[in-house]
């Protein structure tokens, strides 16, 4: 989608000569976070301050020193202080060849365009602590907003100071614009435009062509290269993500930090952004991050810490409790089973651990582990800690009720909340059931409609309809977030356009033709595609391909109902185009394909929500967790069902894409 921010639109003008080399000097950063906006401002409070330690730790991993990271938050993040810090303190600290980083977490808003350079009549703006949401003539007309033109000017000065050997990285975790009707999910922005009412009506009638260019030519031959990441497109809300520790974080801050913690040191910005996009789309299906600049360059010149194959003990508390130097950003979640091994243990599968431990609490970069059998301080100090069993989280759907529900058989709710995987909550829901005048509607916390029912729906039909919708949504979200790696059995895939509007394409048609400049895959409604799979692992593997639709339906693409899981098998280094074609019909929006590769065939057919449940005679640990999640064998389930699977049981490869008109 077209994005109007001048601060990153002009980035595409950066010449390739500016891309290499970068970072011959020091690294300096400025982090700005506004979460507790004054009540009088009209902006709701958000969880931006939670982002600060995430970004700090990511920067330290990237080689930044704590002393070189400036932080402005809440009342210190006024417009005058932000602009003065950017234009003086931060700018003056930079030298030729340095690497600079700027991050903003807070609200975003569209504001009346005074200069006349915006095609749609609005500038995009960051919302400092002292800004207000409403345009009040003669009282507040947007003077404390930071518009894109102002950022463009100061960013140009920073890039000039850094010079052709420097580099500038920007991440903005705020909304550009969007619409939210119920304000259940925590979004970082507003659909209220900072402009007079008559101006808003005029711009709505104008309906500008946003495909025209707003570029301004400028000489960048002596300026630093620049890459920028944004939490959402210009017309989307940027929602927060409820993380593994029960806290809300900005979607971009969470995804950026998690990606940095799990990417090789020689990765490019394109690889980093692909991971950011995947992490966000694994958590929400109505938000697409954006990137600008030359992504085909190594992140900060490749000078940062690579991800280790093991973790270490940060602090020994006693024989039965230690603090691990790894948290949920490293894939360590409560319930994960950790093995403690002697230093230099290269083959943990065939080695006996010193002891085992269970993760009790997981924070972004640390976790507390309870040791079975105990471990001495000396052993803990030098131990290599390796994941033995991965935990996929608590299989519970949090449901919030909004309404009085007086004229309904209340036993429906008794029966719903008696199910072991549905929990009634007052805040931080996964889904919300709202009572309106003539109907009940079930929506996500991000305001997406799941289903609706007339108030005249019979009691049993209403109960089973709600139960079905809740469980289908829960399982699709569980599968959306699902991730497990085993490089030995890694099978990747790409989507190949087979036909469009009746025009056939050969199987050699480049897969990159359906990608945008930032690598985002986009298809048109009615496109027909094929799937090309490639085994890049070193052993033969079986595979299953899952489809999670924008409406939270889960489909098993292959193997199909009349096929065996053993039919889909690939030798190392081999590629294969699955002969079946798949037509991309509505619903439109963000879709996610996942390929599950395994050493033995796994029957995931029960996941298919379009077909009847089948049975399997031999139960695989991974298949059991997937197929029994949420709604199988309900009478045998209890709260907090175990979702542990041996580490490296499968490899899961995910590809998000968009289907549009």
XYZ file of C-alpha atoms in Angstrom:
661
model
C 0.000 0.000 0.000
C 1.178 3.497 -0.789
C 2.780 5.187 2.218
C 2.920 8.950 2.495
C 5.601 9.529 5.115
C 8.235 11.707 3.441
C 10.792 10.509 5.969
C 10.832 7.113 4.382
C 9.444 7.727 0.920
C 12.655 9.487 -0.065
C 14.699 6.561 1.229
C 14.147 4.698 -2.027
C 16.285 7.341 -3.689
C 19.358 6.164 -1.775
C 22.010 5.107 -4.267
C 23.622 1.704 -4.080
C 27.013 3.371 -3.656
C 25.885 4.494 -0.204
C 25.068 0.961 0.944
C 28.604 -0.331 1.467
C 30.648 -0.075 3.551
C 28.902 1.210 6.683
C 29.685 1.667 10.316
C 33.392 2.486 10.553
C 32.767 4.500 13.732
C 30.713 4.295 16.925
C 27.068 3.424 17.496
C 24.668 5.985 19.001
C 20.936 5.607 19.704
C 17.918 7.664 20.737
C 14.825 5.888 22.103
C 11.598 7.841 22.628
C 8.568 6.267 24.320
C 5.324 7.938 25.356
C 2.815 5.735 27.124
C 1.106 7.752 29.856
C -0.431 10.587 27.881
C -2.176 13.282 29.978
C -5.892 12.618 30.279
C -6.620 16.102 28.957
C -4.835 15.260 25.702
C -7.605 12.902 24.630
C -5.082 10.149 23.805
C -5.487 6.857 25.637
C -2.557 5.496 27.618
C -0.640 2.686 25.947
C 2.206 0.365 26.941
C 5.066 2.120 25.165
C 7.329 2.131 28.233
C 7.409 -1.680 28.083
C 9.192 -1.334 24.735
C 12.220 0.443 26.188
C 14.022 -2.602 27.719
C 13.239 -4.664 24.592
C 14.858 -2.111 22.311
C 17.749 -1.515 24.733
C 18.635 -5.207 24.845
C 18.328 -5.522 21.071
C 20.703 -2.583 20.636
C 23.222 -4.047 23.089
C 23.151 -7.246 21.059
C 23.811 -5.087 17.994
C 26.919 -3.708 19.671
C 25.616 -0.454 21.148
C 26.947 0.595 24.566
C 24.492 1.510 27.290
C 26.168 4.908 27.743
C 25.502 5.732 24.090
C 21.742 5.117 24.306
C 19.662 8.233 25.088
C 16.130 7.644 26.413
C 13.267 10.147 26.542
C 9.983 8.973 28.020
C 6.591 10.365 28.988
C 6.773 13.950 30.361
C 10.336 14.349 29.077
C 9.206 13.498 25.541
C 7.574 16.821 24.685
C 7.891 18.146 21.158
C 10.448 20.795 22.078
C 12.568 18.318 24.033
C 12.406 15.674 21.297
C 13.377 18.117 18.556
C 16.108 19.712 20.661
C 17.540 16.308 21.596
C 17.428 15.129 17.976
C 18.774 18.335 16.478
C 21.410 19.145 19.109
C 22.396 16.588 21.750
C 22.019 13.526 19.503
C 23.209 15.212 16.323
C 26.269 16.725 18.004
C 27.279 13.339 19.435
C 27.614 11.857 15.932
C 30.747 11.732 13.810
C 31.571 10.777 10.247
C 31.168 7.010 9.756
C 29.065 6.414 12.886
C 25.936 4.269 13.027
C 22.850 6.038 14.387
C 19.539 4.565 15.511
C 16.204 6.276 16.228
C 13.153 4.603 17.773
C 9.716 6.000 18.600
C 6.987 4.201 20.540
C 3.752 6.102 20.969
C 0.678 7.351 19.177
C 0.585 8.461 15.546
C -1.970 10.701 13.861
C -2.744 12.355 10.554
C -2.681 16.166 10.635
C -3.705 18.955 8.259
C -1.086 19.539 5.554
C -0.016 23.188 5.671
C 2.767 22.991 3.061
C 0.548 21.390 0.402
C 3.004 18.600 -0.450
C 0.722 15.705 0.537
C -1.575 14.276 -2.135
C -4.270 13.313 0.343
C -4.080 16.628 2.220
C -2.612 15.209 5.424
C 0.815 14.937 6.980
C 1.634 11.926 9.136
C 2.730 12.924 12.620
C 4.237 11.453 15.763
C 2.381 12.379 18.937
C 4.619 13.717 21.736
C 3.567 13.938 25.385
C 2.210 17.484 25.072
C 0.059 17.001 21.941
C -3.756 16.847 21.864
C -6.053 14.685 19.777
C -8.686 17.285 18.780
C -8.322 20.238 16.408
C -9.776 23.257 18.242
C -9.486 26.495 16.214
C -7.494 29.118 18.065
C -6.769 26.720 20.948
C -4.880 23.732 19.585
C -4.208 23.287 15.877
C -1.439 20.688 15.988
C 1.547 22.820 17.022
C 2.938 20.092 19.318
C 2.672 17.269 16.776
C 5.887 16.278 14.992
C 5.034 16.071 11.301
C 6.920 14.095 8.681
C 8.346 17.268 7.105
C 10.034 18.206 10.402
C 11.481 14.721 10.812
C 12.628 14.791 7.201
C 14.669 17.936 7.889
C 16.371 16.659 11.050
C 16.945 13.181 9.606
C 18.665 14.759 6.600
C 20.983 16.635 8.960
C 21.780 13.406 10.807
C 22.532 11.560 7.573
C 24.735 14.415 6.385
C 26.665 14.403 9.675
C 27.185 10.624 9.437
C 28.458 10.983 5.873
C 28.686 8.451 3.092
C 30.430 5.918 5.351
C 27.772 6.135 8.073
C 24.406 4.474 8.465
C 21.034 5.425 9.994
C 18.434 2.896 11.185
C 14.914 4.030 12.162
C 12.049 2.084 13.752
C 8.670 3.715 14.387
C 6.156 1.768 16.473
C 3.123 4.013 15.985
C 0.007 4.170 13.850
C -0.039 6.169 10.671
C -3.840 6.129 10.511
C -6.735 3.715 10.666
C -10.176 3.094 12.064
C -11.103 1.522 15.384
C -14.751 1.389 16.311
C -14.768 -0.331 19.681
C -11.298 0.389 21.173
C -10.919 -3.078 22.702
C -7.436 -3.816 21.448
C -4.672 -1.391 22.355
C -3.826 0.525 19.171
C -1.139 3.172 18.847
C -2.991 5.897 17.052
C -6.375 7.308 16.170
C -8.623 7.688 13.161
C -9.415 11.247 14.281
C -7.625 13.597 11.908
C -6.044 16.774 13.329
C -7.883 19.185 11.026
C -10.992 21.381 10.935
C -14.246 19.600 10.101
C -14.749 21.428 6.794
C -11.183 20.518 5.729
C -11.768 16.830 6.536
C -14.964 16.804 4.472
C -13.181 18.539 1.592
C -10.354 15.979 1.589
C -12.812 13.068 1.710
C -14.564 14.412 -1.390
C -11.254 15.089 -3.150
C -10.289 11.384 -3.239
C -6.673 11.948 -4.411
C -4.697 9.543 -6.568
C -2.194 8.189 -4.065
C -0.240 6.431 -6.784
C 1.336 9.727 -7.816
C 4.811 10.449 -6.554
C 5.567 12.781 -3.653
C 9.334 12.387 -3.942
C 11.555 15.398 -3.536
C 14.876 15.166 -5.282
C 17.910 15.824 -3.104
C 21.614 15.138 -3.380
C 22.393 12.082 -1.250
C 25.864 11.321 -2.544
C 27.412 12.535 0.717
C 24.701 11.284 3.051
C 24.525 8.082 5.106
C 22.414 5.199 3.876
C 19.171 4.747 5.787
C 16.757 1.897 6.503
C 13.412 2.374 8.245
C 10.869 -0.082 9.656
C 7.261 0.804 10.492
C 4.694 -1.134 12.508
C 1.884 -0.910 9.950
C 0.908 0.479 6.569
C -0.349 4.035 6.156
C -3.999 3.079 6.570
C -3.757 0.469 9.298
C -3.786 0.620 13.053
C -0.647 -0.571 14.794
C -1.747 -2.884 17.609
C 0.122 -4.057 20.651
C 1.032 -7.708 21.145
C 0.290 -9.611 24.351
C 3.603 -11.380 24.939
C 4.526 -14.550 26.778
C 5.024 -12.712 30.082
C 1.473 -11.343 30.067
C 2.595 -7.804 29.174
C 1.686 -5.743 26.119
C 4.419 -4.519 23.791
C 4.386 -2.587 20.545
C 4.118 -5.011 17.640
C 7.219 -3.649 15.922
C 9.266 -3.375 19.133
C 8.415 -6.975 20.034
C 9.066 -8.328 16.539
C 12.277 -6.331 16.002
C 13.715 -7.474 19.345
C 12.708 -11.098 18.838
C 14.115 -11.156 15.314
C 17.454 -9.648 16.435
C 17.720 -12.367 19.102
C 17.288 -15.146 16.544
C 19.124 -14.141 13.392
C 22.688 -14.870 12.215
C 25.280 -12.108 12.354
C 25.652 -12.003 8.564
C 21.914 -11.526 7.927
C 20.650 -8.731 5.692
C 17.992 -6.158 6.461
C 15.721 -8.059 4.084
C 16.104 -11.210 6.191
C 15.512 -9.184 9.340
C 12.399 -7.560 7.903
C 11.085 -10.915 6.660
C 11.316 -12.172 10.252
C 9.712 -9.025 11.635
C 6.829 -9.348 9.204
C 6.391 -13.036 9.985
C 6.417 -12.485 13.768
C 3.809 -9.719 13.515
C 1.601 -11.729 11.172
C 1.917 -14.777 13.427
C 0.369 -12.662 16.183
C -2.191 -10.617 14.262
C -3.748 -10.954 10.837
C -4.849 -7.331 10.313
C -1.538 -5.505 10.385
C 1.308 -5.425 7.864
C 4.647 -3.783 8.748
C 6.487 -1.721 6.155
C 10.140 -1.069 5.336
C 12.056 1.490 3.306
C 15.637 1.846 2.157
C 18.097 -0.629 0.677
C 17.351 -3.912 2.435
C 19.984 -5.909 0.534
C 22.783 -4.954 2.918
C 24.134 -6.668 5.999
C 22.619 -5.378 9.252
C 24.967 -2.717 10.676
C 27.793 -4.235 8.651
C 27.331 -7.600 10.389
C 29.048 -6.473 13.562
C 26.874 -7.930 16.293
C 26.581 -11.047 18.429
C 25.432 -14.188 16.647
C 22.786 -16.378 18.285
C 24.473 -19.158 20.310
C 23.402 -22.802 20.179
C 23.126 -22.868 23.964
C 22.310 -20.564 26.860
C 24.188 -19.803 30.074
C 23.232 -19.283 33.709
C 23.057 -15.598 34.615
C 22.648 -16.133 38.369
C 22.727 -19.149 40.697
C 20.182 -18.603 43.486
C 20.402 -21.987 45.223
C 20.692 -25.668 44.338
C 17.157 -25.723 42.948
C 16.739 -22.294 41.352
C 18.749 -20.373 38.758
C 18.220 -17.370 36.480
C 18.893 -18.184 32.851
C 20.318 -15.632 30.414
C 17.540 -16.292 27.905
C 13.857 -15.381 27.795
C 10.811 -15.509 25.606
C 12.602 -13.497 22.914
C 14.871 -16.563 22.617
C 11.939 -18.992 22.494
C 12.107 -19.901 26.188
C 8.606 -19.927 27.690
C 7.087 -21.193 30.977
C 6.917 -24.984 30.946
C 9.975 -25.383 28.713
C 12.245 -28.232 29.866
C 15.940 -27.285 29.904
C 18.929 -29.643 30.017
C 22.102 -28.539 31.837
C 25.234 -30.030 30.241
C 28.959 -29.855 30.780
C 30.856 -27.243 28.754
C 31.592 -28.246 25.142
C 28.779 -30.819 25.011
C 28.258 -30.930 21.241
C 25.883 -33.895 21.084
C 23.236 -33.416 23.796
C 21.013 -36.187 22.394
C 23.657 -38.788 23.201
C 24.975 -37.130 26.361
C 23.647 -37.302 29.890
C 22.753 -33.907 31.359
C 23.972 -32.782 34.766
C 20.320 -32.106 35.583
C 17.029 -30.972 34.097
C 15.048 -27.847 34.877
C 11.597 -26.402 34.165
C 11.097 -22.763 33.256
C 8.711 -21.180 35.763
C 8.766 -17.553 34.631
C 9.987 -16.080 31.349
C 10.872 -12.421 30.830
C 12.117 -10.881 27.580
C 15.788 -11.798 28.064
C 15.892 -13.849 31.278
C 13.935 -16.694 32.834
C 13.739 -18.440 36.201
C 14.330 -22.185 36.147
C 13.446 -24.707 38.846
C 16.036 -27.511 38.945
C 15.099 -31.162 39.379
C 17.659 -32.879 41.595
C 19.682 -29.729 42.167
C 22.854 -28.218 40.678
C 25.921 -26.781 42.387
C 27.077 -23.217 41.875
C 30.260 -24.450 40.174
C 28.371 -26.676 37.710
C 25.844 -23.928 36.952
C 28.529 -21.339 36.239
C 29.988 -23.261 33.283
C 26.941 -25.252 32.144
C 25.664 -25.201 28.604
C 21.863 -25.006 28.873
C 19.921 -26.500 25.971
C 16.181 -26.770 25.316
C 15.032 -30.388 25.745
C 11.278 -29.889 25.377
C 9.595 -26.844 23.871
C 6.348 -25.558 25.338
C 3.783 -23.985 23.043
C 1.944 -22.168 25.791
C -1.287 -22.425 27.711
C -4.110 -23.615 25.467
C -6.729 -21.266 26.867
C -8.952 -18.775 25.018
C -9.678 -15.626 27.047
C -13.271 -14.476 26.423
C -14.715 -11.158 27.596
C -18.462 -10.418 27.739
C -19.689 -6.881 26.977
C -23.376 -6.331 27.651
C -26.086 -7.227 30.137
C -27.309 -10.385 28.349
C -30.614 -10.253 30.268
C -32.771 -11.920 27.641
C -30.594 -14.976 27.105
C -30.458 -18.391 28.699
C -27.490 -17.852 31.054
C -26.760 -21.576 31.123
C -25.120 -21.023 27.723
C -22.289 -19.193 29.492
C -22.142 -21.808 32.237
C -21.603 -24.449 29.560
C -19.092 -22.356 27.607
C -16.919 -21.541 30.610
C -17.106 -25.151 31.773
C -15.051 -26.048 28.720
C -11.409 -26.447 29.849
C -10.007 -24.139 27.185
C -12.354 -21.134 27.557
C -11.747 -18.644 30.365
C -13.848 -15.631 31.317
C -11.777 -12.434 31.679
C -12.448 -8.735 32.292
C -9.403 -7.437 30.395
C -6.791 -8.539 27.835
C -9.208 -10.848 25.987
C -8.534 -12.920 22.917
C -12.166 -12.593 21.848
C -15.073 -10.394 22.934
C -18.784 -11.290 22.804
C -20.788 -8.075 22.459
C -24.535 -7.676 22.898
C -26.050 -5.254 20.417
C -29.665 -4.307 19.768
C -30.770 -7.342 17.752
C -27.715 -9.572 17.701
C -24.661 -10.961 19.442
C -21.319 -10.413 17.722
C -18.035 -12.152 18.426
C -14.973 -10.067 17.579
C -11.232 -10.228 18.120
C -9.533 -7.762 20.436
C -8.317 -6.038 17.253
C -11.901 -5.413 16.160
C -12.161 -8.110 13.470
C -15.514 -9.830 13.155
C -15.417 -13.575 13.877
C -19.143 -14.337 13.691
C -22.537 -12.983 14.691
C -25.892 -14.418 15.747
C -29.423 -13.091 15.833
C -30.912 -12.791 19.297
C -33.681 -15.095 18.096
C -31.198 -17.954 17.540
C -32.328 -21.074 19.472
C -30.382 -21.786 22.646
C -28.565 -24.914 21.454
C -27.757 -23.432 18.052
C -26.292 -20.376 19.774
C -24.221 -22.473 22.172
C -22.777 -24.788 19.541
C -22.229 -21.898 17.129
C -20.263 -19.946 19.747
C -18.341 -23.038 20.785
C -17.380 -23.810 17.192
C -16.313 -20.219 16.467
C -14.287 -19.970 19.682
C -12.443 -23.222 19.141
C -11.751 -22.614 15.456
C -10.349 -19.194 16.288
C -8.289 -20.533 19.189
C -6.716 -23.280 17.162
C -5.969 -21.023 14.196
C -4.211 -18.539 16.492
C -2.312 -21.372 18.157
C -1.148 -22.617 14.762
C -0.426 -19.068 13.563
C 2.130 -18.573 16.366
C 3.532 -22.075 16.109
C 7.237 -22.264 15.433
C 9.858 -24.993 15.859
C 13.229 -25.364 14.163
C 15.334 -28.341 13.170
C 17.778 -27.478 10.392
C 18.379 -31.167 9.625
C 14.833 -31.584 8.321
C 14.261 -28.121 6.904
C 11.944 -27.977 3.907
C 11.147 -24.528 2.518
C 8.585 -23.551 -0.093
C 7.670 -20.738 -2.431
C 4.350 -19.809 -3.998
C 4.351 -19.853 -7.792
C 1.691 -18.018 -9.788
C -0.001 -20.502 -12.118
C -2.686 -18.316 -13.720
C -4.264 -14.869 -13.380
C -7.434 -13.653 -15.085
C -7.366 -16.682 -17.361
C -3.743 -16.185 -18.409
C -1.566 -19.249 -17.780
C 2.021 -19.045 -16.572
C 4.703 -21.679 -16.852
C 6.202 -23.298 -13.772
C 9.377 -21.337 -14.466
C 7.524 -18.057 -13.876
C 9.683 -16.206 -11.300
C 8.241 -16.372 -7.786
C 9.722 -12.933 -7.129
C 7.258 -11.430 -9.637
C 4.548 -11.485 -6.962
C 6.762 -9.690 -4.435
C 6.949 -5.984 -3.755
C 10.163 -4.018 -3.254
C 10.157 -4.892 0.448
C 9.658 -8.602 -0.255
C 5.943 -8.612 0.659
C 4.024 -11.244 -1.336
C 0.755 -10.019 -2.842
C -1.799 -11.942 -4.898
C -5.024 -10.856 -6.566
C -8.396 -12.436 -5.818
C -8.881 -15.406 -8.130
C -5.167 -16.079 -8.697
C -4.259 -19.745 -9.029
C -1.000 -20.843 -7.437
C 1.193 -23.893 -7.044
C 3.593 -24.694 -4.219
C 7.257 -25.459 -4.905
C 8.961 -27.268 -2.019
C 12.720 -27.651 -1.529
C 14.562 -29.788 1.025
C 17.490 -27.655 2.222
C 18.129 -29.969 5.181
C 20.531 -32.900 5.158
C 18.155 -35.836 5.674
C 14.969 -37.010 3.916
C 11.768 -35.571 5.375
C 7.995 -35.812 5.186
C 5.899 -32.661 5.018
C 2.410 -31.241 5.516
C 1.217 -27.829 4.311
C -1.307 -25.885 6.406
C -3.301 -22.802 5.391
C -4.551 -20.273 7.963
C -7.056 -17.958 6.292
C -7.795 -14.315 7.201
C -11.096 -15.466 8.741
C -9.179 -17.860 11.062
C -10.158 -21.036 9.246
C -7.462 -23.709 9.104
C -7.098 -25.931 6.044
C -4.753 -28.817 5.394
C -3.624 -28.304 1.783
C -1.527 -31.459 1.553
C -1.898 -34.307 2.129
C -5.559 -34.189 1.176
C -8.308 -36.414 2.562
C -7.739 -39.290 0.137
C -3.953 -39.237 0.535
C -1.532 -40.670 3.058
C 0.925 -38.522 5.062
C 3.668 -40.759 3.668
C 2.875 -39.565 0.111
C 4.670 -36.259 0.675
C 8.358 -36.987 1.053
C 11.472 -35.197 -0.202
C 15.134 -36.137 -0.392
C 17.864 -33.619 0.592
C 18.591 -30.934 -2.057
C 15.559 -32.010 -4.100
C 12.818 -29.629 -5.245
C 9.299 -30.531 -6.245
C 6.294 -28.576 -7.529
C 3.143 -30.030 -5.998
C 0.879 -30.693 -9.009
C -2.287 -29.544 -7.229
C -3.384 -25.979 -7.902
C -4.930 -23.717 -5.294
C -7.305 -20.875 -6.169
C -7.087 -17.820 -3.908
C -10.711 -16.839 -3.379
C -12.157 -14.663 -0.572
C -11.862 -13.985 2.254
C -9.339 -11.317 1.344
C -6.573 -10.131 3.638
C -3.494 -11.642 5.200
C -3.081 -15.391 4.824
C -0.428 -17.679 6.228
C 0.883 -20.973 4.805
C 2.914 -23.224 7.102
C 4.933 -26.270 6.110
C 5.616 -28.832 8.834
C 8.599 -31.087 8.014
C 9.292 -34.217 10.068
C 11.458 -37.340 10.056
C 8.370 -39.554 10.188
C 4.987 -38.957 8.546
C 2.573 -37.056 10.824
C -1.171 -37.056 10.329
C -2.428 -33.514 10.890
C -5.702 -34.124 9.042
C -7.797 -33.530 12.206
C -6.704 -29.877 12.052
C -8.714 -29.340 8.875
C -11.815 -27.369 9.825
C -13.491 -28.104 6.494
C -13.666 -31.848 6.904
C -14.671 -34.450 9.462
C -12.227 -35.584 12.125
C -10.196 -38.666 11.330
C -8.259 -40.902 13.670
C -4.684 -42.113 13.676
C -3.319 -45.305 15.120
C 0.249 -44.242 15.884
C 0.425 -41.032 17.917
C 3.365 -38.703 17.316
C 4.154 -36.204 20.157
C 3.875 -33.197 17.857
C 0.777 -34.487 16.095
C -0.872 -35.248 19.418
C -0.432 -31.696 20.695
C -1.713 -30.233 17.422
C -4.668 -32.516 16.956
C -5.794 -32.601 20.584
C -5.482 -28.858 21.086
C -8.643 -27.098 22.202
C -11.503 -29.279 21.201
C -10.599 -32.947 20.915
C -11.428 -35.322 23.783
C -12.862 -32.480 25.857
C -13.982 -34.781 28.653
C -10.363 -35.797 29.242
C -8.915 -32.286 29.214
C -8.114 -30.147 32.230
C -7.076 -26.539 32.623
C -3.546 -25.810 31.472
C -3.119 -28.888 29.289
C 0.464 -29.881 28.585
C 1.753 -28.629 25.244
C 5.351 -29.817 25.549
C 7.044 -31.393 22.558
C 10.655 -32.642 22.334
C 12.917 -29.933 20.905
C 13.575 -30.234 17.195
C 10.722 -32.690 16.665
C 9.771 -30.871 13.453
C 10.789 -27.861 11.390
C 8.105 -25.298 10.633
C 8.543 -22.910 7.710
C 6.001 -20.090 7.323
C 5.165 -17.766 4.419
C 2.713 -14.865 4.931
C 1.047 -13.191 1.954
C -1.814 -10.857 1.101
C -4.850 -11.503 -1.100
C -6.353 -8.272 -2.438
C -8.935 -7.146 -4.988
